[in-house]
Short mmCIF file of C-alpha atoms and ligand atoms in Angstrom, two decimals:
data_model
loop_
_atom_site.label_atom_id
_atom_site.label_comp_id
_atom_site.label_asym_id
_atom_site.label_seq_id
_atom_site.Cartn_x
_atom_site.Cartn_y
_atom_site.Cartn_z
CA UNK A 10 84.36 127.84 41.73
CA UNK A 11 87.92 128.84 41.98
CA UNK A 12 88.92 126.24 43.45
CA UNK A 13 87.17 123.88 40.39
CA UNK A 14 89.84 125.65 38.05
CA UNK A 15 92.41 125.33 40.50
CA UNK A 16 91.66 120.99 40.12
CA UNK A 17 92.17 121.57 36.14
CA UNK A 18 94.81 124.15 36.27
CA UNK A 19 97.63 121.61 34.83
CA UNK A 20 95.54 120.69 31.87
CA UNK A 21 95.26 124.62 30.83
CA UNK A 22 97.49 126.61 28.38
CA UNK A 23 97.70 129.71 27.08
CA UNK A 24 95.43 129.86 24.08
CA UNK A 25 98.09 132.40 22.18
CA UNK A 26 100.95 130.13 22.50
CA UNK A 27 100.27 126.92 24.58
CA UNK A 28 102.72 127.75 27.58
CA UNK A 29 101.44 126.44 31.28
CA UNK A 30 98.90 128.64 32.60
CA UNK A 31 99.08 129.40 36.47
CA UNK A 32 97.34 131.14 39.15
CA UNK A 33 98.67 135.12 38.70
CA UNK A 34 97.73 136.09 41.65
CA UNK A 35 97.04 135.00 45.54
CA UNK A 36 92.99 136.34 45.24
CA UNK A 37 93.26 133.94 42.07
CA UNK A 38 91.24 136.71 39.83
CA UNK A 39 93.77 136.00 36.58
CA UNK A 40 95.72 133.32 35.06
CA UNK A 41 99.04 134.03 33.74
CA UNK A 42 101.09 131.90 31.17
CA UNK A 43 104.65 131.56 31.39
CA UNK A 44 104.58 133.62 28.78
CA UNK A 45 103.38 136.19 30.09
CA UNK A 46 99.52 136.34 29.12
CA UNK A 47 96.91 137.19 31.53
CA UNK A 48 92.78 136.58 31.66
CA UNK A 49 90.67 137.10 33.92
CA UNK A 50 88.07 135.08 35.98
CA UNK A 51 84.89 136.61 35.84
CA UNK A 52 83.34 136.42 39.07
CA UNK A 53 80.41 133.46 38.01
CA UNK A 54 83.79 131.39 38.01
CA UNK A 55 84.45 130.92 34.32
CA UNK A 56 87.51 131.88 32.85
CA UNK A 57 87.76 133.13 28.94
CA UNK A 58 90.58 132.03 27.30
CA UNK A 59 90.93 133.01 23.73
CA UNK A 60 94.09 134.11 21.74
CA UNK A 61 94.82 137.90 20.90
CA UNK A 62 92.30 138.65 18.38
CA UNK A 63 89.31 137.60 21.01
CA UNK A 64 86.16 135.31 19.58
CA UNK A 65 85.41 135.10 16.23
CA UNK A 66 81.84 133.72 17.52
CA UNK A 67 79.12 133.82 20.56
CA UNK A 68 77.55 130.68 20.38
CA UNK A 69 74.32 130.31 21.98
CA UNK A 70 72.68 132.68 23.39
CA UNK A 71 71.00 133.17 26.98
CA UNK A 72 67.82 132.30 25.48
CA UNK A 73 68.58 129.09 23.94
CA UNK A 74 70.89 128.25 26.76
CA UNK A 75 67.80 128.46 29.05
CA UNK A 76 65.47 126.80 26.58
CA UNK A 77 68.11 123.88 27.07
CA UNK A 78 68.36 123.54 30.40
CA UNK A 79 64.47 123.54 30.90
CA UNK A 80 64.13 120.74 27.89
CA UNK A 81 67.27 119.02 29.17
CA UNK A 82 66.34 118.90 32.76
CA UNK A 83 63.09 117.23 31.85
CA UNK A 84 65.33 113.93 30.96
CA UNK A 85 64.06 113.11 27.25
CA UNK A 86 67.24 112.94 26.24
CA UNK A 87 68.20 110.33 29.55
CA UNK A 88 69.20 107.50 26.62
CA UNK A 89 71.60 109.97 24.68
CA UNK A 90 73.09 110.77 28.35
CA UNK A 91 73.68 107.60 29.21
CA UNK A 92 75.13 106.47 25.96
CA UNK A 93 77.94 109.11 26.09
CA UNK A 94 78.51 108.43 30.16
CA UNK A 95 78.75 104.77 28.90
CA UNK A 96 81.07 105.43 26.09
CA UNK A 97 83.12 107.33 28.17
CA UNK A 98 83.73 104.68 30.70
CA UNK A 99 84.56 102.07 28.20
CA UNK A 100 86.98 104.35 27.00
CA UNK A 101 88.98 105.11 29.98
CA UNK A 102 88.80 101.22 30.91
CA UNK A 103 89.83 100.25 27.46
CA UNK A 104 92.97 103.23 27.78
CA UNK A 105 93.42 101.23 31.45
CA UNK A 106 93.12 104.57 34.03
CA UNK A 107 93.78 103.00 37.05
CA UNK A 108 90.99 103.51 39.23
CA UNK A 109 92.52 105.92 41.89
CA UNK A 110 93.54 107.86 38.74
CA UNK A 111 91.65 111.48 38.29
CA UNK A 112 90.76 111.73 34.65
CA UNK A 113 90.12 114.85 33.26
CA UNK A 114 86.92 114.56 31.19
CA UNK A 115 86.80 117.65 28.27
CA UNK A 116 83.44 118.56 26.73
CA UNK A 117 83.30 120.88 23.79
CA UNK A 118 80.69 123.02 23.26
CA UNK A 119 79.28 121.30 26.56
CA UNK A 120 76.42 123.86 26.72
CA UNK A 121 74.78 124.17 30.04
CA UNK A 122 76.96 121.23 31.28
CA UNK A 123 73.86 118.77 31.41
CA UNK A 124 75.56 115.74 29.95
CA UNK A 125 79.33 116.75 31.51
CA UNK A 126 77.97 116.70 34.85
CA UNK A 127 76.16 113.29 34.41
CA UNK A 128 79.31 111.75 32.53
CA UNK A 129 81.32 112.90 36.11
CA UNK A 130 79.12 111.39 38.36
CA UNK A 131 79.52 108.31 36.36
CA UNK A 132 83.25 108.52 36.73
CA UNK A 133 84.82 108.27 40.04
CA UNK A 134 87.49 111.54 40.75
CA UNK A 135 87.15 112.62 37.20
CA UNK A 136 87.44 116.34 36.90
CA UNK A 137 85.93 117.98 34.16
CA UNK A 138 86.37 120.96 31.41
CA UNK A 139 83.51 122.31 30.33
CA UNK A 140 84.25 124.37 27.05
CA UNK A 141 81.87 126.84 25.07
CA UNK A 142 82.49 129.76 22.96
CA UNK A 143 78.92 130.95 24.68
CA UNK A 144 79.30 133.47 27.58
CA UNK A 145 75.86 132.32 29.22
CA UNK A 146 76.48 128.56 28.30
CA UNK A 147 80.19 129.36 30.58
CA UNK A 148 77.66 130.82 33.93
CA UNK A 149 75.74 127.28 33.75
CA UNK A 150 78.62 125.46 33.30
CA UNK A 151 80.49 126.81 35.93
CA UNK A 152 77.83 126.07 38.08
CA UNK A 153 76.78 122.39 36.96
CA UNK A 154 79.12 120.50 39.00
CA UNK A 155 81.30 120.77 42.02
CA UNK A 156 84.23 118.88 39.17
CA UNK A 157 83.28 121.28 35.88
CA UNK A 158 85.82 124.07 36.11
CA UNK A 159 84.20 126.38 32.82
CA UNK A 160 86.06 127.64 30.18
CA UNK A 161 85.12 130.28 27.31
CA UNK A 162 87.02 129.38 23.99
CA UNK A 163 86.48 128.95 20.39
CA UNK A 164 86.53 125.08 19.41
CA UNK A 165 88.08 125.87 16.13
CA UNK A 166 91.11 127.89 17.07
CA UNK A 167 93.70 126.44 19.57
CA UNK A 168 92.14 124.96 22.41
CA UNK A 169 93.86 126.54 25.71
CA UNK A 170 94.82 123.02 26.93
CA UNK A 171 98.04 121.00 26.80
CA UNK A 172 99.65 118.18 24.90
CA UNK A 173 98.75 114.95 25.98
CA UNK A 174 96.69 116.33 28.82
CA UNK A 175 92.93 114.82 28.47
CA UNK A 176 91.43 111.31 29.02
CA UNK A 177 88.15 111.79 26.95
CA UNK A 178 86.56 114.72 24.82
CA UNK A 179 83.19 114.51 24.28
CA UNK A 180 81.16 116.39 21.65
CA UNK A 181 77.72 116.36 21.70
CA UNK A 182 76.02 117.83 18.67
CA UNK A 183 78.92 120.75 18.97
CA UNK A 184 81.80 121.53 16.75
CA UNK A 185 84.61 118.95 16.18
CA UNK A 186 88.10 120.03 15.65
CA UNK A 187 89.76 116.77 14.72
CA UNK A 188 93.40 118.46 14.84
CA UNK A 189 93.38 120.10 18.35
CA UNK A 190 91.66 116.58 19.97
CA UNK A 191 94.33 114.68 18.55
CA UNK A 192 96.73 117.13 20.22
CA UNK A 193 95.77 117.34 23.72
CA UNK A 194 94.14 113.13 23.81
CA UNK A 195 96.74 111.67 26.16
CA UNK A 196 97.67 108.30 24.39
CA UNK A 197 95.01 105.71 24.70
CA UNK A 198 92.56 109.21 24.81
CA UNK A 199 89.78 109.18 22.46
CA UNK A 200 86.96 111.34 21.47
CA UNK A 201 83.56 110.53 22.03
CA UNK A 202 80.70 112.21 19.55
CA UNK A 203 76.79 112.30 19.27
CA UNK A 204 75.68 113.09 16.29
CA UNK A 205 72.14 113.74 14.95
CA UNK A 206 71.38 111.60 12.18
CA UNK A 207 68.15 111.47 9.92
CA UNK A 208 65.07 111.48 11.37
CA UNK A 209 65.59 112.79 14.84
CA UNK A 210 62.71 114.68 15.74
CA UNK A 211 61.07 113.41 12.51
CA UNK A 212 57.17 114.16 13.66
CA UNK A 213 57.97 117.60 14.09
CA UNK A 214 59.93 118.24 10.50
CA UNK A 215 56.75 118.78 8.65
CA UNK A 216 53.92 120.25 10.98
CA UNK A 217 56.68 122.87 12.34
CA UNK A 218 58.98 123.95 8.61
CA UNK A 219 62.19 122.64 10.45
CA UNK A 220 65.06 120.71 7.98
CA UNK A 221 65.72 117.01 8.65
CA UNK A 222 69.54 116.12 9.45
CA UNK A 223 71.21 115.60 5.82
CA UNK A 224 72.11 112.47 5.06
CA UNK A 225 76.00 110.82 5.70
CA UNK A 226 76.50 113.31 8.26
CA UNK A 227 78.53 111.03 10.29
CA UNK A 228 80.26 109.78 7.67
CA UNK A 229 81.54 113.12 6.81
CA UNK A 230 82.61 113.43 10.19
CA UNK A 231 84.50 110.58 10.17
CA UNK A 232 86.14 111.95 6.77
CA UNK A 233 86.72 115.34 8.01
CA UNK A 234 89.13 113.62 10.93
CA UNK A 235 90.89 111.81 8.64
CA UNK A 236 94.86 112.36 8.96
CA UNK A 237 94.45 112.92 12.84
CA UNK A 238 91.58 110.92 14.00
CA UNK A 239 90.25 107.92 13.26
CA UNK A 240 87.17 105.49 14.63
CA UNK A 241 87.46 102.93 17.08
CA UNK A 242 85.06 100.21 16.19
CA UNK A 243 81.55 100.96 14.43
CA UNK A 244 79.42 104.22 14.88
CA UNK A 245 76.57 103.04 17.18
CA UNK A 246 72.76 104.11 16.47
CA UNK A 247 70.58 105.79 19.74
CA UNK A 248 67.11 105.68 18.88
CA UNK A 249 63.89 106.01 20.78
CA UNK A 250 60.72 107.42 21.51
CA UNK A 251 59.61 110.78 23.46
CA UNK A 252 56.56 112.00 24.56
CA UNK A 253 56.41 115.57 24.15
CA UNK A 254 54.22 118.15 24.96
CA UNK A 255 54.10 121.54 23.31
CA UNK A 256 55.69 123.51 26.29
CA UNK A 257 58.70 120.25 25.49
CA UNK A 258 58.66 121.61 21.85
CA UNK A 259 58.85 124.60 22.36
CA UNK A 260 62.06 124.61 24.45
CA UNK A 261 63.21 121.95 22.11
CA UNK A 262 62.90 123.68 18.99
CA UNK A 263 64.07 126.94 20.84
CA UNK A 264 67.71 125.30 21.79
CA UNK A 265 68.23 124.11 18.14
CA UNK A 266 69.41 126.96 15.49
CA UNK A 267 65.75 126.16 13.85
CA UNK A 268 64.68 128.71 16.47
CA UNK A 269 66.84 131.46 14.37
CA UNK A 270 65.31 130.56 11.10
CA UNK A 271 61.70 130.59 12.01
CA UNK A 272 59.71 134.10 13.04
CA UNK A 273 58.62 133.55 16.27
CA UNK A 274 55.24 134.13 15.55
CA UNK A 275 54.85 131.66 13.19
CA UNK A 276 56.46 129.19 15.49
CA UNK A 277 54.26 129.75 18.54
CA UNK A 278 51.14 129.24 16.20
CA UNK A 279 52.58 126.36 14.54
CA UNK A 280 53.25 124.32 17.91
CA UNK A 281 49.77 125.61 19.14
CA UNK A 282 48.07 123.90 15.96
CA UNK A 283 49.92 120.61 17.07
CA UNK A 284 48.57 117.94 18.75
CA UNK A 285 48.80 118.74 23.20
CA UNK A 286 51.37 115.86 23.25
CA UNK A 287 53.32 113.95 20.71
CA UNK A 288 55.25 110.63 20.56
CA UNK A 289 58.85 112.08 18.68
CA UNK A 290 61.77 110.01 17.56
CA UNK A 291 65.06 110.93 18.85
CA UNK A 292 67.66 109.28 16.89
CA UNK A 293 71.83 109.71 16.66
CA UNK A 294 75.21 107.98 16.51
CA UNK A 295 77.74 108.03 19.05
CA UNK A 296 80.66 107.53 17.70
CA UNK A 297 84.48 106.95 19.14
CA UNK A 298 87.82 108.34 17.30
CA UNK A 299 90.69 107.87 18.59
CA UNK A 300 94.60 108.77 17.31
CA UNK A 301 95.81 106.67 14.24
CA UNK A 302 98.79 105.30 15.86
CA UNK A 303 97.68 104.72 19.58
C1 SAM B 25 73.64 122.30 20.06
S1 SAM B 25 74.49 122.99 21.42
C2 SAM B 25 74.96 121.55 22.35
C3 SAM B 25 75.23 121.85 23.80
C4 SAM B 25 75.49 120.60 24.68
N1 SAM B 25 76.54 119.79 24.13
C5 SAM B 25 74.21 119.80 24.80
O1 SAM B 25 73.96 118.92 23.99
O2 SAM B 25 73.45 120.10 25.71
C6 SAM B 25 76.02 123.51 20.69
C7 SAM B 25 76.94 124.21 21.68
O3 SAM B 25 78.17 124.47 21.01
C8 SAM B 25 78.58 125.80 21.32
N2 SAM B 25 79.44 126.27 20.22
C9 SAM B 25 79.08 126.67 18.98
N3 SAM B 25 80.17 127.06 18.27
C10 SAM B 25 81.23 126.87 19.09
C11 SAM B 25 82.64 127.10 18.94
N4 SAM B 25 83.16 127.55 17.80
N5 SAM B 25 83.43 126.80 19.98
C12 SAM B 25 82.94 126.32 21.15
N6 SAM B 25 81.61 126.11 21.35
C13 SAM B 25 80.78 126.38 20.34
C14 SAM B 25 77.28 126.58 21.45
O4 SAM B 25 77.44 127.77 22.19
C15 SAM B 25 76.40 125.53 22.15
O5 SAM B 25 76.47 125.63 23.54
#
C-alpha cells in the first residue's frame, strides 16, 4: 500500500503550505515536506494530510461507508459508473495523453473507491488519488485498487496536491471546490461531476419521508465555479431504471445523509411496509468543467 503512495508521491504537497512532499523516512511511516511538515501513514496505508488546525469535518461514517459498499457492489449504479469512466476517457483523449503516459486520476470524496477503481481499470497506467475527509471511507480506499494510493483531507481547504499536477478530478455526488481543481488540473485537465438531479430515487420520496433533489442544482454548480471553472460542452442526463429490493433500500437510503434525518425505527418499518421489490429511477448529470483559458 506503500508502495501505491510511493506511484503518487510527485502529485502530493504539503497541505499547510504546498511544498513537495517526500518519503521521511527509509520504513516510509511519514511524509515530510520540504518544509519541514511531517504525517504519518497509518498502517491500513492511508495517509492524512490536513493543514495545522486538523479536520474541520468526518465525513461518512463506518456505517454508511459499509452500507455503500454493500449497495454499490450490487452494480445498480453500473450506468452512473460507466458514464464517469467514459467521461474520463474522453477527457484525457480530448487533453491528448499520449498513451504510454500515466495519468493521475483524482477523486474527491471518492468514498469506498467503487467508481475510482472502475474509472482505473478503464484507463491504461493511470494511477489514482482517492481523497475523503472520512477515516473509514480512507481504509476502503486504500484497499480498492492496486493504483488508489488513499488520502484523508478536507475538499474545501487546500488540497495537499500540486500545481498543474492532475489529469482528471472526478466528483461524484461529493463536495466541489472549484478554486483548488482549477489549481492542481494540469492544462487540458478537467473535472468530471455527477450530480443528482430531480427525481432520482423518486418511488421512494414519498412511501419512505426522504426530500427530492432541489431543483437547478446543477446549474448552481455550474455558477458556483464561475471565475475558475467553466463547462465543456452540455451537462449530460443518466437516467434509468433499478430493481430494488428492500435489503437494496435499505443500504441505499443508509449511504445517503437521509439515513441521519430519519429515526431508525421509523425507517426499518417504513421499508418493511414497502412493496418486497421496487422498480426506482436513478437519474443525474455528469457534467465536465474545465479552466476558462485552456
Ligand atoms: C455521497 S458520498 C459519495 C462517495 C463516492 N463518491 C460514491 O459515490 O460512492 C460523499 C463522500 O464525500 C465525503 N466528504 C464529505 N465532505 C467532505 C469534505 N469536506 N472533504 C472530502 N470529502 C468529503 C464523504 O465522507 C463521502 O465519502
Amino acid at each position: 500500500m506503500v508502495e501505491v503512495l510511493a506511484d503518487i508521491i510527485d502529485v502530493l504537497a504539503d497541505p499547510i503550505d504546498g511544498t513537495d512532499l517526500a518519503f521521511g523516512d527509509s520504513d516510509c511511516s511519514t511524509l515530510k515536506s520540504a518544509s519541514g511538515h511531517s504525517y504519518d501513514i497509518a498502517r491500513q496505508g492511508y495517509v492524512t494530510l490536513a493543514g495545522g488546525a486538523g479536520l474541520r469535518y468526518t465525513g461518512d461514517d463506518a456505517k454508511m461507508i459499509t452500507a455503500r459498499e454493500e449497495f454499490l457492489s450490487g452494480g445498480h449504479y453500473a450506468p452512473f459508473v460507466e458514464a464517469v469512466t467514459g467521461n474520463v476517457q474522453d477527457v484525457l483523449d480530448d487533453a491528448g495523453v499520449a498513451e504510454d503516459a500515466s495519468p493521475v486520476i483524482c477523486e474527491v470524496g471518492a468514498g469506498t473507491g467503487y467508481y475510482l477503481a472502475h474509472t482505473l481499470d478503464g484507463v491504461a497506467n493511470s494511477r489514482g488519488v482517492g481523497l475523503d475527509v472520512s477515516v473509514p471511507a480512507a481504509k476502503h480506499l486504500a484497499k480498492s485498487h492496486p493504483r488508489v494510493g488513499a488520502v484523508v483531507a478536507d475538499a474545501w481547504a487546500r488540497l495537499p496536491l500540486r500545481d498543474n499536477s492532475i489529469d482528471a478530478i472526478t466528483v461524484v455526488f461529493a463536495p466541489r471546490n472549484a478554486e483548488e481543481f482549477a489549481r492542481v488540473l494540469k492544462p487540458g485537465g478537467q473535472v468530471v461531476v455527477l450530480t443528482a438531479t430531480t427525481g432520482h430515487l423518486g418511488e421512494l420520496r414519498e412511501p419512505l419521508g426522504i426530500i427530492d433533489v432541489e431543483r437547478g442544482k446543477v446549474e448552481r454548480m455550474i455558477a458556483q465555479a464561475e471565475g475558475h471553472l467553466v463547462p465543456v460542452g452540455d451537462p449530460e442526463l443518466v437516467e434509468f431504471g433499478m430493481n430494488l429490493n428492500q435489503q437494496a433500500i435499505a443500504t441505499q437510503i443508509g449511504m445517503s445523509p437521509s439515513a441521519r434525518h430519519i429515526h431508525p425505527e421509523v425507517l426499518q418499518e417504513r421499508i418493511a411496509a414497502l412493496p418486497t421489490e421496487m422498480h426506482v429511477t436513478a437519474r443525474a448529470y455528469v457534467t465536465r468543467l474545465g479552466r476558462p483559458c485552456d
